[in-house]
GROMACS .gro file of C-alpha atoms in nm:
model
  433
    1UNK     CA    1   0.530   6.412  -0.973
    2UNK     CA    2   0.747   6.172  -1.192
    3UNK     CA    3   0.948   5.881  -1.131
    4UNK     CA    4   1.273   5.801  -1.262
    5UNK     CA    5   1.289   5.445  -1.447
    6UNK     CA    6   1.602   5.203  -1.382
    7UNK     CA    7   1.581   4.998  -1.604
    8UNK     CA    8   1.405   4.850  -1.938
    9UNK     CA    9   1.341   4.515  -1.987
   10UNK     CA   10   1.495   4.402  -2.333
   11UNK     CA   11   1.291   4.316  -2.577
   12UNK     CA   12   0.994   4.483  -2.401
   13UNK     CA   13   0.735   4.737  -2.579
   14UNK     CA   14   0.894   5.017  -2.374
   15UNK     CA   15   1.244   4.890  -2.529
   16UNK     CA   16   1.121   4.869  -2.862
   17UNK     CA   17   1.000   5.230  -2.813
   18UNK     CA   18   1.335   5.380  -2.734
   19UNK     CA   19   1.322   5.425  -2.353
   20UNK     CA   20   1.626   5.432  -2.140
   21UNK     CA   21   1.695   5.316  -1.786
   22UNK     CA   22   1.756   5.670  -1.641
   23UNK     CA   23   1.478   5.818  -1.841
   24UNK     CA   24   1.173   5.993  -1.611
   25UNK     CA   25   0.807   5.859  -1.680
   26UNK     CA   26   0.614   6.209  -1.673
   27UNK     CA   27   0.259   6.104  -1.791
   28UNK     CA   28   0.054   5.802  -1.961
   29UNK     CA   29  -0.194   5.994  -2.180
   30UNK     CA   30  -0.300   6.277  -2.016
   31UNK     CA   31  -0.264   6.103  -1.667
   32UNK     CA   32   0.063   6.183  -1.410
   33UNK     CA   33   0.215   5.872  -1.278
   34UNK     CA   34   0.294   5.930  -0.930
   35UNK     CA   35   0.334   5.568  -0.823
   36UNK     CA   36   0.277   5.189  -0.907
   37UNK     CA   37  -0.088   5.230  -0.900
   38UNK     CA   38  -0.104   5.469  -1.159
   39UNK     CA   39   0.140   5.282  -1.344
   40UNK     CA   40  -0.007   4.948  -1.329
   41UNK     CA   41  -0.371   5.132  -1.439
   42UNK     CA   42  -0.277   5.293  -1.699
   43UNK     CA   43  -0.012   5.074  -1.871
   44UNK     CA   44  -0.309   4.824  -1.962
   45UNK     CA   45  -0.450   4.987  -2.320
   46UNK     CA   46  -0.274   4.848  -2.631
   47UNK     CA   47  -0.253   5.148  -2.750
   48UNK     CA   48  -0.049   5.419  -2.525
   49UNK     CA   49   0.141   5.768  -2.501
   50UNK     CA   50   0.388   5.778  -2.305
   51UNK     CA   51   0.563   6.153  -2.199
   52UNK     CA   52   0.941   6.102  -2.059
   53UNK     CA   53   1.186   6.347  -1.953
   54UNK     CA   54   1.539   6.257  -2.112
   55UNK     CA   55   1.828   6.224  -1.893
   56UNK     CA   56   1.946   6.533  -2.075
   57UNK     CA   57   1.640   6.700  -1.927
   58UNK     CA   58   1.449   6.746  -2.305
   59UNK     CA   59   1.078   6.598  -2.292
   60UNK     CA   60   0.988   6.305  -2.558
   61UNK     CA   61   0.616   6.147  -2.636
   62UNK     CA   62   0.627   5.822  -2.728
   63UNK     CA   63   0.358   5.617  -2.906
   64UNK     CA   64   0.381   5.264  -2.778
   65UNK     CA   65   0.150   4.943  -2.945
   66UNK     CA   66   0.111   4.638  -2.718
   67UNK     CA   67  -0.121   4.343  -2.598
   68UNK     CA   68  -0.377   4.445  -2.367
   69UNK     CA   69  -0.251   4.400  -2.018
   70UNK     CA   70   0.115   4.299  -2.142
   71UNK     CA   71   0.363   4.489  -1.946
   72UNK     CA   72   0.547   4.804  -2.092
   73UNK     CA   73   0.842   4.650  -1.909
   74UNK     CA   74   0.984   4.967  -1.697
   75UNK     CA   75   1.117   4.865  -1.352
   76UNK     CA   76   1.156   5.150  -1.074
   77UNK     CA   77   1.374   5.177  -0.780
   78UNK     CA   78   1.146   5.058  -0.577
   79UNK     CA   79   0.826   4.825  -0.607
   80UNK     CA   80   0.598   5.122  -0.503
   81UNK     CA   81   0.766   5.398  -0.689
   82UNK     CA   82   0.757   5.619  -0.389
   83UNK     CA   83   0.785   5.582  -0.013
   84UNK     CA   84   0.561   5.382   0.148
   85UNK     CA   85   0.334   5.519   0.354
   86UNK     CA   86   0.392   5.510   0.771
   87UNK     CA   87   0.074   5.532   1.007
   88UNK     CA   88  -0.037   5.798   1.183
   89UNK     CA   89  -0.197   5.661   1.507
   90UNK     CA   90  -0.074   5.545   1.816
   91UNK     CA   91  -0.347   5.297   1.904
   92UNK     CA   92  -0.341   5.164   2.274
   93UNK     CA   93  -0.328   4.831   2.113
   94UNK     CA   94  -0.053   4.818   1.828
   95UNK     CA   95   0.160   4.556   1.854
   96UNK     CA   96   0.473   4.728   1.702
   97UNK     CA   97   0.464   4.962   1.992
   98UNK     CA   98   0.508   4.651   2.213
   99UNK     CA   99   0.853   4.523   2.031
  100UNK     CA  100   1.137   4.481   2.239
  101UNK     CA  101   1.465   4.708   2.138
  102UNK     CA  102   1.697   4.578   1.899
  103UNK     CA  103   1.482   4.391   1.616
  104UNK     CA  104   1.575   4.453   1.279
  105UNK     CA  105   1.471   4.813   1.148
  106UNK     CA  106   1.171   4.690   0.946
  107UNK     CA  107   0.987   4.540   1.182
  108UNK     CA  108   0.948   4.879   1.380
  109UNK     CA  109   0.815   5.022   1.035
  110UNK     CA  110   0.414   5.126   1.028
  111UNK     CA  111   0.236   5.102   0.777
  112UNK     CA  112  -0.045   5.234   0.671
  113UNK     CA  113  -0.082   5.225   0.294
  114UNK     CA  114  -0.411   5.237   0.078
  115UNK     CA  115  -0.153   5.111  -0.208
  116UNK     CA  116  -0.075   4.774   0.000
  117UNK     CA  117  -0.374   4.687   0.073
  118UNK     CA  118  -0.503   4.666  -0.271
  119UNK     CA  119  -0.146   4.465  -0.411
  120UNK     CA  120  -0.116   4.239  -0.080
  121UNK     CA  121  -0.437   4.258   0.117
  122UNK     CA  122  -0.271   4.485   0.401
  123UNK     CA  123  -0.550   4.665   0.622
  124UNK     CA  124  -0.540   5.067   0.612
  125UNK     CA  125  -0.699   5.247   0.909
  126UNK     CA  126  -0.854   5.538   0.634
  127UNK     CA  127  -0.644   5.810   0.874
  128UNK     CA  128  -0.345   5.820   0.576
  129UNK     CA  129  -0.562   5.920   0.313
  130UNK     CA  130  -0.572   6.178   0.105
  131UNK     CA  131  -0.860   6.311  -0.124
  132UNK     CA  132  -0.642   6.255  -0.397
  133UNK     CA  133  -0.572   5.918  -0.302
  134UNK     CA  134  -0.984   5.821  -0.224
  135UNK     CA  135  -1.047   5.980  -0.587
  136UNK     CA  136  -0.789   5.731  -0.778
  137UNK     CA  137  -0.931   5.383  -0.575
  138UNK     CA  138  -1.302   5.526  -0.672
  139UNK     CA  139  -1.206   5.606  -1.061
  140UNK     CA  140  -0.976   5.291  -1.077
  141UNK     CA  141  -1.260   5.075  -0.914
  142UNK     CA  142  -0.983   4.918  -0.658
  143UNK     CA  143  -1.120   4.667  -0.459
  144UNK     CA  144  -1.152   4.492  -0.266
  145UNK     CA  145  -1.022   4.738   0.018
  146UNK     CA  146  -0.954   4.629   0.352
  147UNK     CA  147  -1.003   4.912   0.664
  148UNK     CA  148  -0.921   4.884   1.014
  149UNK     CA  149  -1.254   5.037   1.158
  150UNK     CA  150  -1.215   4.930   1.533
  151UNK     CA  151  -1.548   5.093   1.623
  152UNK     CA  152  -1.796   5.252   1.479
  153UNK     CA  153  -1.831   5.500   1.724
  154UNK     CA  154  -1.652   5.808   1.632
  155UNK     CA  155  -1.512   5.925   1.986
  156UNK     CA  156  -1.432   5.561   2.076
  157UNK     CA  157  -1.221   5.565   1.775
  158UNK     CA  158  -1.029   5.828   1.853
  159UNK     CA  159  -0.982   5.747   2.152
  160UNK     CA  160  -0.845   5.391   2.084
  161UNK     CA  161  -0.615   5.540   1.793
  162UNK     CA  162  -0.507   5.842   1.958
  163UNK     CA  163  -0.591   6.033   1.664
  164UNK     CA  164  -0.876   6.352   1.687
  165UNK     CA  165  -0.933   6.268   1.317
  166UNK     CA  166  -1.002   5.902   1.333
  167UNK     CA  167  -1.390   5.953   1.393
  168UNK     CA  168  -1.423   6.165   1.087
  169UNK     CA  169  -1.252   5.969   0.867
  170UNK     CA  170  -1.491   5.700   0.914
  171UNK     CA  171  -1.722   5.843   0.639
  172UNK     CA  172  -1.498   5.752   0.369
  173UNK     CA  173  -1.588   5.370   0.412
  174UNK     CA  174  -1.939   5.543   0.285
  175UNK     CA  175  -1.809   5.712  -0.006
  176UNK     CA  176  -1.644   5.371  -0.105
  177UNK     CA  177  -2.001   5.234  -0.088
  178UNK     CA  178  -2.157   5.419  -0.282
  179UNK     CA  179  -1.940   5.385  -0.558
  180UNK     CA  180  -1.954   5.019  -0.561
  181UNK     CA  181  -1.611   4.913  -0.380
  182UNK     CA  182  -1.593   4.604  -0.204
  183UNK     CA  183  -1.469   4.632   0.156
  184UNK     CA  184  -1.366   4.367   0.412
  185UNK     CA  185  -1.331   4.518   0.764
  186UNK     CA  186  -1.094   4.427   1.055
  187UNK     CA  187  -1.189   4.470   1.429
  188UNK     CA  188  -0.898   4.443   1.701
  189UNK     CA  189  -1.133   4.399   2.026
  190UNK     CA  190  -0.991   4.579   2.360
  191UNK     CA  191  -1.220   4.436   2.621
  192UNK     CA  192  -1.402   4.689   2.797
  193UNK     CA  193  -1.334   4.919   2.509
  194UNK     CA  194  -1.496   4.772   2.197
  195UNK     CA  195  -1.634   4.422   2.330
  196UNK     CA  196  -2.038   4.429   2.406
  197UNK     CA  197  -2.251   4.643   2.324
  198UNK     CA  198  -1.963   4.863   2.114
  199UNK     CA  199  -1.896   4.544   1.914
  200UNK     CA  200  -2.287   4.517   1.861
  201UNK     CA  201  -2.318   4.848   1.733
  202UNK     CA  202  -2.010   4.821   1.518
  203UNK     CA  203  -2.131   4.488   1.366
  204UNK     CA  204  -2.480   4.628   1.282
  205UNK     CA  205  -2.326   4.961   1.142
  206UNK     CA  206  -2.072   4.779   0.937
  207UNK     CA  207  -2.347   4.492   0.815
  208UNK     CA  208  -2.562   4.787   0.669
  209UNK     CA  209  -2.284   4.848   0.393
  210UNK     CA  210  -2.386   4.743   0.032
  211UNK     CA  211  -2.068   4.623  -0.011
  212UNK     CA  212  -1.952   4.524   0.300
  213UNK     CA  213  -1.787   4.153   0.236
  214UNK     CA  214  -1.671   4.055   0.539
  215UNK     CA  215  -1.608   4.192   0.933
  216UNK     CA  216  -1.349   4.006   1.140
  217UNK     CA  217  -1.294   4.026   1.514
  218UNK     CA  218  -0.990   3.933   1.591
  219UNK     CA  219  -0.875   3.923   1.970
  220UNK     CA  220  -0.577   4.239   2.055
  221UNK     CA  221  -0.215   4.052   2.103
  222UNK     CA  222  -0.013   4.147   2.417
  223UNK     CA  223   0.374   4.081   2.466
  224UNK     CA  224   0.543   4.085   2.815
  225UNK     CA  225   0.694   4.469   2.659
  226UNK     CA  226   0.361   4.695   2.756
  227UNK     CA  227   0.561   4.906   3.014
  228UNK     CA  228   0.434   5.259   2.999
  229UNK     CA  229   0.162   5.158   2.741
  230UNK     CA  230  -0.289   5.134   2.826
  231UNK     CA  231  -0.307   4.851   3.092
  232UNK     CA  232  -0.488   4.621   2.864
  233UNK     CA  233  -0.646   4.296   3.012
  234UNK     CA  234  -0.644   4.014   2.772
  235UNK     CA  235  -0.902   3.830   2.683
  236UNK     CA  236  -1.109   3.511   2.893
  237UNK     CA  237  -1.313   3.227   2.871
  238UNK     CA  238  -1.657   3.436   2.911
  239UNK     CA  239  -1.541   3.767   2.786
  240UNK     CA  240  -1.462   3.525   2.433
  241UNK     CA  241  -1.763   3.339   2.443
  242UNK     CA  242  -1.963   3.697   2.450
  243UNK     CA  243  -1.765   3.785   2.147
  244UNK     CA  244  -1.904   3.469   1.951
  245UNK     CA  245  -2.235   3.502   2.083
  246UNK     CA  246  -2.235   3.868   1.957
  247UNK     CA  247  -2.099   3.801   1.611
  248UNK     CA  248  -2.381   3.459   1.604
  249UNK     CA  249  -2.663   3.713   1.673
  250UNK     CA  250  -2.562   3.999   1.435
  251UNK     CA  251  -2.479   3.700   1.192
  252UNK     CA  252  -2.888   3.563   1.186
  253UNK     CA  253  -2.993   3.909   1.152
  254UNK     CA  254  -2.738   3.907   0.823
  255UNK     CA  255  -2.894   3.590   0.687
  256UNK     CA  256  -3.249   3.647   0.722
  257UNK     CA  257  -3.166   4.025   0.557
  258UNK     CA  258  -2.895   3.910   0.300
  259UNK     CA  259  -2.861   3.573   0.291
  260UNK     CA  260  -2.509   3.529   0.384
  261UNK     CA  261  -2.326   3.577   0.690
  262UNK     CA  262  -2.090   3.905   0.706
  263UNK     CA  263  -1.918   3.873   1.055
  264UNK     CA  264  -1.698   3.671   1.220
  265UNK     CA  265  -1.472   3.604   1.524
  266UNK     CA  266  -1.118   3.490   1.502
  267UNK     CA  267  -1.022   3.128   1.587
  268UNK     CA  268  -0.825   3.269   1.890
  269UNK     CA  269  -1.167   3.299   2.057
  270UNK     CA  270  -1.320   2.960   1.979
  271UNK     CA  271  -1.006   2.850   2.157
  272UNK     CA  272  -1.018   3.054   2.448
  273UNK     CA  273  -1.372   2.982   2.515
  274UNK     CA  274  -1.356   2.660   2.470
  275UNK     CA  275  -1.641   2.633   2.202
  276UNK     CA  276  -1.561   2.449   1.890
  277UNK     CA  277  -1.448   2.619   1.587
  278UNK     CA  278  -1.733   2.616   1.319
  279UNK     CA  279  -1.673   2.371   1.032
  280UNK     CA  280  -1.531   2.509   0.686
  281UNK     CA  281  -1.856   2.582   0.493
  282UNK     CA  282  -1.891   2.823   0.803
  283UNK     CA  283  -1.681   3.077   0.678
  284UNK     CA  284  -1.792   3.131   0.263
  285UNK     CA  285  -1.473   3.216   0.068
  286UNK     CA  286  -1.256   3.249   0.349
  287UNK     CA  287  -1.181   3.649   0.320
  288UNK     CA  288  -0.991   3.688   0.629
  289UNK     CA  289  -0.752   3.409   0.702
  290UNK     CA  290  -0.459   3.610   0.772
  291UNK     CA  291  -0.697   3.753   1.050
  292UNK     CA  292  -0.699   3.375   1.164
  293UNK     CA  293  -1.046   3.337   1.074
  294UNK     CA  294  -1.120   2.997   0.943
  295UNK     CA  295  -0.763   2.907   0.917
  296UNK     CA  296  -0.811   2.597   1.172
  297UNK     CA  297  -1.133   2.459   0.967
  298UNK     CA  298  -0.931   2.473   0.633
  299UNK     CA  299  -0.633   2.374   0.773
  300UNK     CA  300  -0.852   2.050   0.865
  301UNK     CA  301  -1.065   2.013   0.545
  302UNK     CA  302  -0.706   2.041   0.347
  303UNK     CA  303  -0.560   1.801   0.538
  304UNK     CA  304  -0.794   1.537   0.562
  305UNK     CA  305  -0.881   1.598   0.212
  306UNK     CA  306  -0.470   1.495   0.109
  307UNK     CA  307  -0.491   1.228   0.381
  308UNK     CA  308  -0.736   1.057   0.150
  309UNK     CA  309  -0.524   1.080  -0.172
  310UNK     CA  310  -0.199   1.043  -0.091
  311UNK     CA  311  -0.041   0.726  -0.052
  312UNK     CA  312   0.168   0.539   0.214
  313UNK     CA  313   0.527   0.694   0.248
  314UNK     CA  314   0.763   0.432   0.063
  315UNK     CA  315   1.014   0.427   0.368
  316UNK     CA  316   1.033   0.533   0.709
  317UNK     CA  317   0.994   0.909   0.829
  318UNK     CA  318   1.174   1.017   1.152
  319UNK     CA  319   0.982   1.376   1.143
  320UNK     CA  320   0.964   1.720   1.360
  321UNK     CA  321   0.693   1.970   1.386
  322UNK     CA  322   0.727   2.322   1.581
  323UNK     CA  323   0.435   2.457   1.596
  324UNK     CA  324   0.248   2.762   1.876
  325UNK     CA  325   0.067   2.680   2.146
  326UNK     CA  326  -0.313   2.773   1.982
  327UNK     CA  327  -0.193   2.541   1.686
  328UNK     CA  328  -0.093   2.234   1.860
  329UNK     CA  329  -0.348   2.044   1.910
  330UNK     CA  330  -0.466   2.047   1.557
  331UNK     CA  331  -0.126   2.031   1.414
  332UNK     CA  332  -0.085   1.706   1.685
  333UNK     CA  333  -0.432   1.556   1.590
  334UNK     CA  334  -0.271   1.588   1.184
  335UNK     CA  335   0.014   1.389   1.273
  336UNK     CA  336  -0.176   1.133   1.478
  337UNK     CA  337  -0.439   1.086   1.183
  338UNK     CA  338  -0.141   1.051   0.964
  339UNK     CA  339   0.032   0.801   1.165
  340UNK     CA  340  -0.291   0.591   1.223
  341UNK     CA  341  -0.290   0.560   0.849
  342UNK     CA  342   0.078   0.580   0.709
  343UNK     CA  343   0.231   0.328   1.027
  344UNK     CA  344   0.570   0.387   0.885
  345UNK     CA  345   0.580   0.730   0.991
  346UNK     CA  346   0.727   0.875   1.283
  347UNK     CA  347   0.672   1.236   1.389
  348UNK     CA  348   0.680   1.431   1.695
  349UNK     CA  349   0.506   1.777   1.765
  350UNK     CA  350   0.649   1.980   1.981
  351UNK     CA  351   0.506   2.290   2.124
  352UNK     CA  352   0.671   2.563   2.147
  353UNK     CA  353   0.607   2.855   2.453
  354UNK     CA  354   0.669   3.209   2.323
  355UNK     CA  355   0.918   3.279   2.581
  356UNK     CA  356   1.037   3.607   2.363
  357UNK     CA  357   0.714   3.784   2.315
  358UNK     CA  358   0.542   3.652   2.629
  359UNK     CA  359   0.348   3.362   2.688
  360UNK     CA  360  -0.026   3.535   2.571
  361UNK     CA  361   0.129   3.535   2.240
  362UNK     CA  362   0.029   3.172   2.146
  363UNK     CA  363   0.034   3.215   1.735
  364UNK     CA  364   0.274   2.997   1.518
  365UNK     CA  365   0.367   3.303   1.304
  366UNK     CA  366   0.484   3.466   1.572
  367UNK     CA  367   0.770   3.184   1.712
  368UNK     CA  368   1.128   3.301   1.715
  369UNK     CA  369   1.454   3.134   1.639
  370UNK     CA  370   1.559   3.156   2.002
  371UNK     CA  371   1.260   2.947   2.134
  372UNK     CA  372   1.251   2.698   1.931
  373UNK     CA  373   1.674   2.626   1.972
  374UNK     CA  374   1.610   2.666   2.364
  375UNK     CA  375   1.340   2.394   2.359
  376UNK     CA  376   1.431   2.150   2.116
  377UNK     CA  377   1.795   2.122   2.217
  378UNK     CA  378   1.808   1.745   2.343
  379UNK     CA  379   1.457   1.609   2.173
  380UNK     CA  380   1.395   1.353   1.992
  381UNK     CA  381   1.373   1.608   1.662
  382UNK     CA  382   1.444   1.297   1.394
  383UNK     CA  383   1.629   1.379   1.057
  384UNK     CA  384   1.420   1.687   0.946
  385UNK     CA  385   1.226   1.967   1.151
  386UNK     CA  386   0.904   2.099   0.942
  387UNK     CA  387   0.878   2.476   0.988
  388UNK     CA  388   0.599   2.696   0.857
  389UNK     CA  389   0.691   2.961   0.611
  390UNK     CA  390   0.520   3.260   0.843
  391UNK     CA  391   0.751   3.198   1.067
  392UNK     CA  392   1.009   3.382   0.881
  393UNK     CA  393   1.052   3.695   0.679
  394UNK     CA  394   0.957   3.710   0.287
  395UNK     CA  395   1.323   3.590   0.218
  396UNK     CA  396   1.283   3.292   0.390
  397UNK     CA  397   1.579   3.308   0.571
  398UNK     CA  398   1.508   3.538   0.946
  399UNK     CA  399   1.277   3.451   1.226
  400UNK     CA  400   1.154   3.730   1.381
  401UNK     CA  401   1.481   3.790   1.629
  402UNK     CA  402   1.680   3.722   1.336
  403UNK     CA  403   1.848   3.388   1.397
  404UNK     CA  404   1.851   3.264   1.111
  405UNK     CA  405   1.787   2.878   0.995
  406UNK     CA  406   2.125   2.756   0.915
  407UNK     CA  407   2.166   2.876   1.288
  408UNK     CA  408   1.890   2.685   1.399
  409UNK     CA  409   2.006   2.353   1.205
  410UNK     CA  410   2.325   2.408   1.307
  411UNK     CA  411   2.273   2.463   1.670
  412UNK     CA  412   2.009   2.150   1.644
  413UNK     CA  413   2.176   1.940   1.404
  414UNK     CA  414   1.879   1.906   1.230
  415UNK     CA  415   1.796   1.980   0.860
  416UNK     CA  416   1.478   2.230   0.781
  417UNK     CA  417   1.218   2.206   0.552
  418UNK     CA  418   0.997   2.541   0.503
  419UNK     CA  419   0.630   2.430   0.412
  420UNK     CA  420   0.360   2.663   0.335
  421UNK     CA  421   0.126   2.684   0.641
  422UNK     CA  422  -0.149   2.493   0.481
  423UNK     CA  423  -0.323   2.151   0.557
  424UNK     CA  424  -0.265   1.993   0.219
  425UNK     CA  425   0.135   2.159   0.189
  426UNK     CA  426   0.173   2.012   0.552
  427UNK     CA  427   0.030   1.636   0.495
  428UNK     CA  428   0.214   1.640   0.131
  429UNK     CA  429   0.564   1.720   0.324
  430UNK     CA  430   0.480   1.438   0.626
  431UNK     CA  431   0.483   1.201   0.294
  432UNK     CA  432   0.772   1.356   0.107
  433UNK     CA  433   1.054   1.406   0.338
   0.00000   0.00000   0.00000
């Protein structure tokens, strides 16, 4: 397979060389380029051969000197080269199958690409791959991966996937082993599915990997729209606090055989049970935040970290915060620690029911347009409303029923600041703004 180049960077090595945008990229050396892996592999030599079909359909070699690692400077259609790759499960917990009709296109899209989750850290279920494509991430050395395993045991992962070939596939994550790629593995808990003794098994099973890095249990999300899907009770007080006590136990037995814990729960169930979320040092290098693992502790240790350089705001702040309902109080005890210090600032946090989804969805990143216009209107919002940057699409631009936030300022009369959903970002804009 080849892919068709659209355009040439000027001045680039490529450039130099003679290459055209409409020109086909055949080979590099003796290897086929099939998609922005291979390309991004094999681009990195200083010294190169690239083979190119002409727009006039005649074959050219061309020998192209560069820096290592500098880019040949071809751009593609698209920023995989090829069509990303959809899922092939229908697992009784996804939340895309719980969506409401008329979202925007994309976010009905599944994914399920080994390609993604090396260039952004997405988490493949190992159901989409092909030998060829377990082959290239062994002889490329990509890693780390990160799998959606579920379960360890084979029939209880097909089952929960509704896919006959989901148990197999589960000795790939050995292959990867053995050939020395780091792995960090992702574990949507059903209860009565996955939960006790399952989860047990699974953590043990997954601890045993050389190379395992990290296993995060993360609690399943359910919207109001589950008609027709599994009935699916969500997660308690106890049925949490078993999860923690699980991933504690399995977590000694790590530490007295490794020296370093492997497994962890997701903040969600700290909060649910009540328990306190462990401090920062808790969670090593922090491998799974987008899982929400840790993200409360280093939300904290940022922002009391920036609390303690930054200095007093030179004139008064009239401030808003949106925020979910599992990040209030944290986002609330920020503000308060700011205000205690900084007594010219005033900011309210509001929280913000997730009236669209359903009220068990409680995340920040998750908050729509619609919600937060419907209960802000007639607050006391001040001059400028702080809104994380997860709340919207990569542009920056969309929540996730696409209102968009000159609607939202409009409809408020408020401006909008996007901050990054950090501790330090979010003290450094309570003092800028």
């Amino acid at each position: 397979m080849a892919v068709k180049i659209c355009e040439v960077e000027k001045k680039s090595p490529a450039a130099r060389a003679g290459i055209k945008a409409g020109d086909t990229l055949v080979k590099i050396g003796d290897n086929e380029i099939v998609d922005v892996l291979d390309y991004r592999f094999y681009q990195n030599d200083e010294k190169l051969t690239l083979t190119v079909l002409r727009k006039n359909g005649k074959e050219k070699v061309y020998k192209i000197k560069k820096g290592e690692y500098d880019e040949l400077g071809l751009l593609f259609d698209s920023y995989l080269m090829d069509e990303q790759h959809s899922c092939r499960n229908k697992c009784i917990f996804c939340f895309i199958d719980q969506l409401p009709h008329g979202m925007r296109d994309t976010l009905y899209f599944k994914d399920d690409d080994s390609r993604l989750s090396f260039l952004f850290g997405n988490y493949i279920t190992l159901t989409n791959l092909t030998e060829h494509e377990i082959g290239r991430i062994i002889k490329m050395h990509i890693s780390p991966v990160n799998i959606s395993v579920h379960t360890t045991n084979p029939e209880l992962r097909c089952k929960m996937m509704n896919n006959r070939f989901a148990g197999e596939k589960l000795e790939i994550i050995k292959r990867l082993d053995d050939a020395g790629i780091k792995m960090n593995f992702q574990l949507v808990l059903v209860p009565g599915y996955n939960d006790g003794a399952e989860l047990e098994k699974t953590l043990r099973d997954l601890s045993g990997y050389r190379n395992a890095q990290c296993i995060a249990s993360v609690p399943v999300g359910l919207t109001k729209y589950r008609d027709g899907l599994t009935k699916i009770t969500p997660f308690g007080a106890e049925t949490s606090k078993r999860v923690i006590e699980i991933t504690e136990k399995v977590n000694k037995e790590c530490e007295e055989r490794l020296g370093a814990k492997l497994c962890f729960a997701a903040d969600e169930f700290y909060l649910k049970a009540g328990i306190p979320i462990p401090p920062a040092e808790h969670y090593g290098d922090f491998h799974q935040l987008d899982n929400g693992v840790g993200m409360w502790s280093l939300f904290e240790k940022e922002a009391n970290d920036a609390l303690s350089d930054m200095e007093e705001p030179a004139c008064e702040k009239r401030i808003c915060c949106a925020t979910g309902v599992a990040a209030y109080p944290l986002i609330k005890a920020t503000v308060d620690k700011a205000g205690n210090k900084w007594h010219n600032l005033k900011c309210n946090v509001y929280e913000i029911r997730n009236d669209f989804f359903g009220e068990k969805i409680t995340v920040a990143g998750l908050l729509t347009g619609g919600d937060i216009i419907a209960q802000l209107r007639g607050k006391d919002i001040g001059d400028i409303l702080l809104v994380p940057s997860n709340m919207l699409r990569f542009e920056r631009d969309l929540f996730l029923d696409s209102v968009s936030v000159a609607e939202v300022e409009k409809e408020l009369g408020v401006e909008i600041k996007i901050i990054e959903p950090d501790g330090y970002s979010f003290v450094e804009a309570l003092a800028s703004f």
